mmCIF file of C-alpha atoms in Angstrom:
data_model
loop_
_atom_site.group_PDB
_atom_site.id
_atom_site.type_symbol
_atom_site.label_atom_id
_atom_site.label_comp_id
_atom_site.label_asym_id
_atom_site.label_seq_id
_atom_site.Cartn_x
_atom_site.Cartn_y
_atom_site.Cartn_z
ATOM 1 C CA UNK A 1 129.250 85.631 147.278
ATOM 2 C CA UNK A 2 127.606 83.138 149.366
ATOM 3 C CA UNK A 3 125.949 83.107 152.416
ATOM 4 C CA UNK A 4 127.634 80.235 153.739
ATOM 5 C CA UNK A 5 131.120 81.212 152.135
ATOM 6 C CA UNK A 6 130.697 85.026 154.351
ATOM 7 C CA UNK A 7 129.772 82.737 157.941
ATOM 8 C CA UNK A 8 133.391 80.925 157.389
ATOM 9 C CA UNK A 9 134.951 83.789 156.650
ATOM 10 C CA UNK A 10 133.555 85.343 159.305
ATOM 11 C CA UNK A 11 133.780 82.134 161.369
ATOM 12 C CA UNK A 12 138.002 81.311 160.918
ATOM 13 C CA UNK A 13 137.936 85.000 161.875
ATOM 14 C CA UNK A 14 137.293 84.632 165.206
ATOM 15 C CA UNK A 15 134.518 81.257 166.342
ATOM 16 C CA UNK A 16 131.160 82.857 167.564
ATOM 17 C CA UNK A 17 128.159 81.586 168.537
ATOM 18 C CA UNK A 18 125.022 82.825 166.176
ATOM 19 C CA UNK A 19 124.120 86.015 168.113
ATOM 20 C CA UNK A 20 127.932 87.662 167.268
ATOM 21 C CA UNK A 21 127.970 86.238 164.008
ATOM 22 C CA UNK A 22 125.270 88.051 163.702
ATOM 23 C CA UNK A 23 126.294 91.247 165.149
ATOM 24 C CA UNK A 24 129.535 90.930 163.906
ATOM 25 C CA UNK A 25 127.413 91.244 160.231
ATOM 26 C CA UNK A 26 125.757 94.281 161.213
ATOM 27 C CA UNK A 27 129.291 95.654 162.107
ATOM 28 C CA UNK A 28 131.030 95.438 159.195
ATOM 29 C CA UNK A 29 129.875 92.375 156.771
ATOM 30 C CA UNK A 30 127.021 93.755 155.982
ATOM 31 C CA UNK A 31 128.305 96.035 153.909
ATOM 32 C CA UNK A 32 128.783 94.003 150.710
ATOM 33 C CA UNK A 33 126.670 91.377 152.319
ATOM 34 C CA UNK A 34 123.411 90.846 153.706
ATOM 35 C CA UNK A 35 122.247 88.550 156.305
ATOM 36 C CA UNK A 36 119.029 87.750 158.841
ATOM 37 C CA UNK A 37 119.685 86.722 161.679
ATOM 38 C CA UNK A 38 117.507 83.529 160.774
ATOM 39 C CA UNK A 39 119.523 83.477 157.912
ATOM 40 C CA UNK A 40 122.010 83.188 159.739
ATOM 41 C CA UNK A 41 121.376 80.564 161.936
ATOM 42 C CA UNK A 42 119.526 78.901 158.892
ATOM 43 C CA UNK A 43 122.535 78.284 158.083
ATOM 44 C CA UNK A 44 124.891 77.319 160.442
ATOM 45 C CA UNK A 45 122.689 74.708 160.707
ATOM 46 C CA UNK A 46 123.513 73.271 157.185
ATOM 47 C CA UNK A 47 127.599 74.466 157.726
ATOM 48 C CA UNK A 48 126.944 72.326 160.762
ATOM 49 C CA UNK A 49 124.989 68.700 158.719
ATOM 50 C CA UNK A 50 127.503 69.191 156.232
ATOM 51 C CA UNK A 51 130.303 68.873 158.359
ATOM 52 C CA UNK A 52 131.966 72.482 157.355
ATOM 53 C CA UNK A 53 131.875 74.187 161.245
ATOM 54 C CA UNK A 54 130.279 72.412 164.443
ATOM 55 C CA UNK A 55 130.086 73.855 167.931
ATOM 56 C CA UNK A 56 132.844 73.780 170.399
ATOM 57 C CA UNK A 57 132.165 71.795 173.546
ATOM 58 C CA UNK A 58 130.248 73.865 175.905
ATOM 59 C CA UNK A 59 131.615 73.819 180.105
ATOM 60 C CA UNK A 60 128.311 72.590 181.401
ATOM 61 C CA UNK A 61 125.329 71.273 178.778
ATOM 62 C CA UNK A 62 122.306 74.228 179.544
ATOM 63 C CA UNK A 63 118.774 74.628 177.769
ATOM 64 C CA UNK A 64 119.165 78.515 175.982
ATOM 65 C CA UNK A 65 122.237 78.261 175.930
ATOM 66 C CA UNK A 66 124.535 79.750 173.108
ATOM 67 C CA UNK A 67 126.389 77.361 170.832
ATOM 68 C CA UNK A 68 129.547 78.602 169.622
ATOM 69 C CA UNK A 69 131.602 77.927 166.425
ATOM 70 C CA UNK A 70 134.358 76.770 164.832
ATOM 71 C CA UNK A 71 135.323 76.009 161.323
ATOM 72 C CA UNK A 72 136.820 72.318 160.169
ATOM 73 C CA UNK A 73 139.722 71.455 158.686
ATOM 74 C CA UNK A 74 136.928 70.368 155.416
ATOM 75 C CA UNK A 75 135.389 74.290 156.296
ATOM 76 C CA UNK A 76 138.778 76.406 155.830
ATOM 77 C CA UNK A 77 139.153 73.636 152.547
ATOM 78 C CA UNK A 78 135.913 74.842 151.104
ATOM 79 C CA UNK A 79 136.565 78.453 151.282
ATOM 80 C CA UNK A 80 139.253 78.358 149.562
ATOM 81 C CA UNK A 81 138.272 76.300 147.040
ATOM 82 C CA UNK A 82 135.691 79.121 146.669
ATOM 83 C CA UNK A 83 138.610 81.836 146.997
ATOM 84 C CA UNK A 84 140.251 80.384 143.204
ATOM 85 C CA UNK A 85 137.069 79.919 142.224
ATOM 86 C CA UNK A 86 136.436 81.526 138.147
ATOM 87 C CA UNK A 87 133.323 84.376 139.072
ATOM 88 C CA UNK A 88 131.903 86.182 136.356
ATOM 89 C CA UNK A 89 130.769 89.286 137.842
ATOM 90 C CA UNK A 90 126.975 90.033 138.587
ATOM 91 C CA UNK A 91 124.760 92.573 136.727
ATOM 92 C CA UNK A 92 123.798 95.881 138.044
ATOM 93 C CA UNK A 93 120.282 95.525 139.630
ATOM 94 C CA UNK A 94 119.606 98.796 140.817
ATOM 95 C CA UNK A 95 115.420 100.416 141.701
ATOM 96 C CA UNK A 96 117.179 103.911 140.670
ATOM 97 C CA UNK A 97 118.481 102.994 137.508
ATOM 98 C CA UNK A 98 115.164 101.159 136.117
ATOM 99 C CA UNK A 99 112.837 104.327 137.434
ATOM 100 C CA UNK A 100 114.952 106.796 135.243
ATOM 101 C CA UNK A 101 114.223 104.637 132.427
ATOM 102 C CA UNK A 102 110.808 104.743 133.765
ATOM 103 C CA UNK A 103 111.009 108.595 133.875
ATOM 104 C CA UNK A 104 112.071 108.911 130.499
ATOM 105 C CA UNK A 105 107.929 107.456 129.131
ATOM 106 C CA UNK A 106 106.275 108.419 131.177
ATOM 107 C CA UNK A 107 107.782 111.456 132.913
ATOM 108 C CA UNK A 108 110.579 112.996 135.710
ATOM 109 C CA UNK A 109 107.583 114.502 138.332
ATOM 110 C CA UNK A 110 109.193 113.836 141.696
ATOM 111 C CA UNK A 111 112.450 112.112 140.072
ATOM 112 C CA UNK A 112 114.438 114.975 141.466
ATOM 113 C CA UNK A 113 113.653 114.467 145.317
ATOM 114 C CA UNK A 114 113.567 111.130 145.528
ATOM 115 C CA UNK A 115 117.255 111.761 143.313
ATOM 116 C CA UNK A 116 118.024 114.133 146.510
ATOM 117 C CA UNK A 117 117.702 111.025 148.722
ATOM 118 C CA UNK A 118 120.321 109.571 147.739
ATOM 119 C CA UNK A 119 122.470 111.406 147.396
ATOM 120 C CA UNK A 120 122.926 112.290 151.240
ATOM 121 C CA UNK A 121 122.354 108.884 151.750
ATOM 122 C CA UNK A 122 125.780 107.313 149.793
ATOM 123 C CA UNK A 123 127.393 110.867 150.974
ATOM 124 C CA UNK A 124 126.405 109.492 154.241
ATOM 125 C CA UNK A 125 127.893 105.905 153.400
ATOM 126 C CA UNK A 126 130.856 108.081 152.762
ATOM 127 C CA UNK A 127 131.442 109.493 155.943
ATOM 128 C CA UNK A 128 131.158 106.409 157.128
ATOM 129 C CA UNK A 129 133.041 104.329 155.187
ATOM 130 C CA UNK A 130 136.660 107.491 156.001
ATOM 131 C CA UNK A 131 135.660 107.547 159.795
ATOM 132 C CA UNK A 132 136.129 103.077 159.520
ATOM 133 C CA UNK A 133 138.902 103.706 156.980
ATOM 134 C CA UNK A 134 140.452 106.553 159.501
ATOM 135 C CA UNK A 135 139.937 104.078 162.802
ATOM 136 C CA UNK A 136 140.595 100.667 161.397
ATOM 137 C CA UNK A 137 143.070 101.076 158.268
ATOM 138 C CA UNK A 138 145.832 103.724 159.275
ATOM 139 C CA UNK A 139 149.108 103.476 157.605
ATOM 140 C CA UNK A 140 151.319 101.715 160.015
ATOM 141 C CA UNK A 141 148.941 97.991 159.561
ATOM 142 C CA UNK A 142 150.244 96.696 156.831
ATOM 143 C CA UNK A 143 149.058 92.737 157.516
ATOM 144 C CA UNK A 144 148.184 90.257 154.288
ATOM 145 C CA UNK A 145 145.317 90.291 156.339
ATOM 146 C CA UNK A 146 145.043 93.967 157.156
ATOM 147 C CA UNK A 147 145.912 95.015 154.179
ATOM 148 C CA UNK A 148 142.823 92.744 151.871
ATOM 149 C CA UNK A 149 140.615 93.706 154.388
ATOM 150 C CA UNK A 150 141.545 98.052 153.353
ATOM 151 C CA UNK A 151 141.081 96.112 149.943
ATOM 152 C CA UNK A 152 136.882 95.849 151.227
ATOM 153 C CA UNK A 153 136.339 98.925 152.381
ATOM 154 C CA UNK A 154 138.972 101.256 149.357
ATOM 155 C CA UNK A 155 135.628 98.897 147.230
ATOM 156 C CA UNK A 156 133.347 100.046 148.798
ATOM 157 C CA UNK A 157 134.280 104.257 149.251
ATOM 158 C CA UNK A 158 135.339 103.978 145.041
ATOM 159 C CA UNK A 159 131.685 102.816 144.916
ATOM 160 C CA UNK A 160 129.673 105.297 147.115
ATOM 161 C CA UNK A 161 131.586 107.951 145.717
ATOM 162 C CA UNK A 162 130.531 107.144 141.974
ATOM 163 C CA UNK A 163 127.830 107.218 143.788
ATOM 164 C CA UNK A 164 127.727 111.063 145.208
ATOM 165 C CA UNK A 165 129.551 111.892 141.214
ATOM 166 C CA UNK A 166 127.348 109.954 139.785
ATOM 167 C CA UNK A 167 123.612 111.201 141.481
ATOM 168 C CA UNK A 168 124.947 115.164 141.785
ATOM 169 C CA UNK A 169 125.943 115.014 138.200
ATOM 170 C CA UNK A 170 122.196 114.419 137.786
ATOM 171 C CA UNK A 171 120.428 115.924 139.532
ATOM 172 C CA UNK A 172 122.659 119.191 137.599
ATOM 173 C CA UNK A 173 120.776 117.232 134.290
ATOM 174 C CA UNK A 174 117.476 116.559 136.164
ATOM 175 C CA UNK A 175 117.694 120.012 137.761
ATOM 176 C CA UNK A 176 117.331 121.517 134.116
ATOM 177 C CA UNK A 177 115.742 119.549 132.666
ATOM 178 C CA UNK A 178 112.765 120.677 135.025
ATOM 179 C CA UNK A 179 113.961 125.024 134.782
ATOM 180 C CA UNK A 180 112.784 124.095 131.195
ATOM 181 C CA UNK A 181 109.290 125.295 129.289
ATOM 182 C CA UNK A 182 107.230 122.281 128.078
ATOM 183 C CA UNK A 183 107.421 121.850 124.121
ATOM 184 C CA UNK A 184 106.432 118.950 122.276
ATOM 185 C CA UNK A 185 107.263 116.216 121.161
ATOM 186 C CA UNK A 186 109.041 116.408 117.971
ATOM 187 C CA UNK A 187 108.676 113.144 117.198
#
């Protein structure tokens, strides 16, 4: 996924200013694609220059007034083409997994505390996702857009559930290793 496609998606959902987009990213899109305020404004300029979006006319032009953007037909076509594109899954890059691999070489001192911290973070995120699901996706919401957005949320729930389960199991293993008396390596 790329930031231009995330912005086109958000603008098709609702024409917005850069500030409104930043707030919407912070409330929802950030769960699966993050962007800073500066990145969003830089991308808005590029999208406008490439003819995919344009600023809506303002009633009274004045300096410092918010510019609200909407997607042009070319932007919708570009997003539609991107949705249908073939794209391979990305390889996972997670520093915690790399640190676990490094611990196999240098020892796991301090790793248990970090795993507990990560577990608490993932449990918190999972609880937040469940709250969003209960609030925003009642069974009677059956429109296509609602169902597709719910699939995105369910992916987040599945991912956080995986991390909670894996971290819990890993903590059990790490704690068992910590409680074992040190034995010389037999290799």
